[in-house]
Short mmCIF file of C-alpha atoms in Angstrom, two decimals:
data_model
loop_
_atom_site.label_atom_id
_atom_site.label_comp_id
_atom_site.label_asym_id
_atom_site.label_seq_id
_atom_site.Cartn_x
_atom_site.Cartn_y
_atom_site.Cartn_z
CA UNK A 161 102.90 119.96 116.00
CA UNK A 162 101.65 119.92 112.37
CA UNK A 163 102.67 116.92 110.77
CA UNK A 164 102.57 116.94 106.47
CA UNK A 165 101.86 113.80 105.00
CA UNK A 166 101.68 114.49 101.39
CA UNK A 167 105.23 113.64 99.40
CA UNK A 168 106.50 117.41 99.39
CA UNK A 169 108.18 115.78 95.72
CA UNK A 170 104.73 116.31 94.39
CA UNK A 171 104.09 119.45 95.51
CA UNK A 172 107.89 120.67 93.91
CA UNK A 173 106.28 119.07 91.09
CA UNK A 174 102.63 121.19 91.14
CA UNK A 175 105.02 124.33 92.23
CA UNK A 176 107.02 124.12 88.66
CA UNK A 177 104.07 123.60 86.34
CA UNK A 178 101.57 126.33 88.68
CA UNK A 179 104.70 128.45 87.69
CA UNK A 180 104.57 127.37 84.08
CA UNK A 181 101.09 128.32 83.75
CA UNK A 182 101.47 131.66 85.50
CA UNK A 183 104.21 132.32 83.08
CA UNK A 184 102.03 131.48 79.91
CA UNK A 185 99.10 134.04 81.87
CA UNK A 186 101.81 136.20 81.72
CA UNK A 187 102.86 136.55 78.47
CA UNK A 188 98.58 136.19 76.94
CA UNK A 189 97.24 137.87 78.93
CA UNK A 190 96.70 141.77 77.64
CA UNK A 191 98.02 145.08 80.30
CA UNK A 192 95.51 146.13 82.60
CA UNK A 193 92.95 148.46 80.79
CA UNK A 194 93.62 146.99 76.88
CA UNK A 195 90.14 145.09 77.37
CA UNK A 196 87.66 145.35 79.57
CA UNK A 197 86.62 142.13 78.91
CA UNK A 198 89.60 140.35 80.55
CA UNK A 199 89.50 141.81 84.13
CA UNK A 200 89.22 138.30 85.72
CA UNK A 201 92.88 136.92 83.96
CA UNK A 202 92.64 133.36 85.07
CA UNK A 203 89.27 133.33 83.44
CA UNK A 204 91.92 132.48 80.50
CA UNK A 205 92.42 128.92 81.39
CA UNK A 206 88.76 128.09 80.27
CA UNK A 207 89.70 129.52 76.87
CA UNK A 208 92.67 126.81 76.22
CA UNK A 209 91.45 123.79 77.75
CA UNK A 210 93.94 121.59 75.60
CA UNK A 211 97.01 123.32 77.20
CA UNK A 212 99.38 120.85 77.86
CA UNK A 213 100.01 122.99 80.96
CA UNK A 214 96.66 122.78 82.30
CA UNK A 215 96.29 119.27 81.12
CA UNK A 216 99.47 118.02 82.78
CA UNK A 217 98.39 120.14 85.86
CA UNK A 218 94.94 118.33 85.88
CA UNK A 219 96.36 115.14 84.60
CA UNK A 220 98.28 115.20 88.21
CA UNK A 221 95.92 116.28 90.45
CA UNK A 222 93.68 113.51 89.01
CA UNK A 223 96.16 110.92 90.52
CA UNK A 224 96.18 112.20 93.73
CA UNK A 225 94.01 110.54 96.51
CA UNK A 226 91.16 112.77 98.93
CA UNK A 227 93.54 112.94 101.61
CA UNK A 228 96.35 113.93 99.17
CA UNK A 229 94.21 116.53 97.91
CA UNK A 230 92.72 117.47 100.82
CA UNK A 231 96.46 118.34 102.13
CA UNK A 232 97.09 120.03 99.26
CA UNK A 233 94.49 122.45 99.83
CA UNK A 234 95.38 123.23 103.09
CA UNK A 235 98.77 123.91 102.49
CA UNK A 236 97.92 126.15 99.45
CA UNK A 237 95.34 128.04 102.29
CA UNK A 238 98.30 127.89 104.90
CA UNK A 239 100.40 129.64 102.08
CA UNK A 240 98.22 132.27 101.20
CA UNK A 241 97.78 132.85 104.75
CA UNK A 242 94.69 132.26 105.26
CA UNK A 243 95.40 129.71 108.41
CA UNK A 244 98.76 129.77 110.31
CA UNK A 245 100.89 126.71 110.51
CA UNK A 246 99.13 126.69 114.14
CA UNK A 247 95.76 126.07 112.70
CA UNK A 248 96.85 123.23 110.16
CA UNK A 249 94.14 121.03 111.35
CA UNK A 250 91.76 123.27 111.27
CA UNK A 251 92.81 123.71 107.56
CA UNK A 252 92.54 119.97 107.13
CA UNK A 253 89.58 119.82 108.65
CA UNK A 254 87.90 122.73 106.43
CA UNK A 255 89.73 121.13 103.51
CA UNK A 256 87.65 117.93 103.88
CA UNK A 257 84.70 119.45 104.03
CA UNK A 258 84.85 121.72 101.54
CA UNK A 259 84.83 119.21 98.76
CA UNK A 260 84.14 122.04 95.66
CA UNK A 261 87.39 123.73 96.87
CA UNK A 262 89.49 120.53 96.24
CA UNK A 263 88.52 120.57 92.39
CA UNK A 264 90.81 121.13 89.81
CA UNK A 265 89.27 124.29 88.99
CA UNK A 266 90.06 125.77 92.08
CA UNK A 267 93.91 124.79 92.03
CA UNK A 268 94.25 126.34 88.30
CA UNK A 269 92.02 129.48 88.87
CA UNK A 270 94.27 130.41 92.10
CA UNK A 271 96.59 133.05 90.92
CA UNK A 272 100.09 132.47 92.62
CA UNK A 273 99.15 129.33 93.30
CA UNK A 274 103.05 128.13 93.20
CA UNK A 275 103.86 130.88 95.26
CA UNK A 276 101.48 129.77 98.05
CA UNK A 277 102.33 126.15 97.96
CA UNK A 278 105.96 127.06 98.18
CA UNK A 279 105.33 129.18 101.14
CA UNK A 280 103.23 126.53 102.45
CA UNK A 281 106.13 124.10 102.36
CA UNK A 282 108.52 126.67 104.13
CA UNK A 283 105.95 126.62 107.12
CA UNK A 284 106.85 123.20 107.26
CA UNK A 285 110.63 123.83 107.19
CA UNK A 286 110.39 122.50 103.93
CA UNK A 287 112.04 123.44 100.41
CA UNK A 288 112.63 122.26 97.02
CA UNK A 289 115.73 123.04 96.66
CA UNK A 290 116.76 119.39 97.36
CA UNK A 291 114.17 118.03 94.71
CA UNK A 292 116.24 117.29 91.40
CA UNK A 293 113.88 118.94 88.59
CA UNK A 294 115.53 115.92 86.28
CA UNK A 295 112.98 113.59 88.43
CA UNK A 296 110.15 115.38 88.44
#
C-alpha cells in the first residue's frame, strides 16, 4: 500500500497559496483572444518575480528537503492523473530522477496545481479540512 511521508500540513499549506496565485492569474490575466501574445498564461509569473505569492510559494518549497520534494511531485503527478495511487512508487521513483521537474519553476508554472495536490491527498484518504488555516 502507498504510504505518504510528507506532513500533508504542508501540502494544505502549498494548496492555499497555489490557489492564491491561480486567483491573481485570474484576475491579470486578459480573455482568451485580447492578445495573442499571452497564449501561454502562466508565462505571467516570470513577469512579477517579486510577488509575494510566488515568493512565499518559492520561499517554501526552498525549505523542503529532496525527499520532501520529491513526494511532492509525485503526488502533484498522482493528482493530475498521470500515475494512479497504484503506481505511487513508480511516481517516486520517476520523481527522483527527474531532478528539473522538482524545481520551483515547475510547481508555479503547473496550472491547477492546488487542484492536483488536493486530489492527490484524497488518493491518500486525505483532506484539509482538519488543517486550521490560523496555523498555516
Amino acid at each position: 500500500m502507498a504510504t505518504l511521508n510528507l506532513d500533508h500540513e504542508k501540502v494544505c499549506y502549498l494548496i492555499i497559496k497555489a490557489r492564491e496565485f491561480d486567483a491573481k492569474m485570474e484576475a491579470e490575466v486578459p480573455e482568451p483572444g485580447d492578445n495573442p501574445a499571452d497564449d501561454d498564461e502562466r508565462e505571467i509569473l516570470f513577469d512579477y518575480p517579486d510577488d509575494p505569492t510566488v515568493e512565499e510559494i518559492r520561499g517554501f518549497l526552498a525549505t523542503l528537503n529532496e525527499d520532501e520534494v520529491t513526494e511532492l511531485l509525485a503526488l502533484m503527478w498522482i493528482g493530475a492523473g498521470d500515475y494512479d495511487i497504484e503506481e505511487w512508487d513508480e511516481a517516486i521513483r520517476d520523481a527522483r530522477e527527474d531532478e528539473d521537474s522538482r524545481r520551483a519553476e515547475t510547481f508555479l508554472g503547473t496550472p491547477l496545481l492546488g487542484d492536483f495536490l488536493e486530489e492527490g491527498l484524497a488518493q491518500f484518504g486525505v483532506s484539509c479540512a482538519d488543517v486550521e488555516m490560523g496555523r498555516l
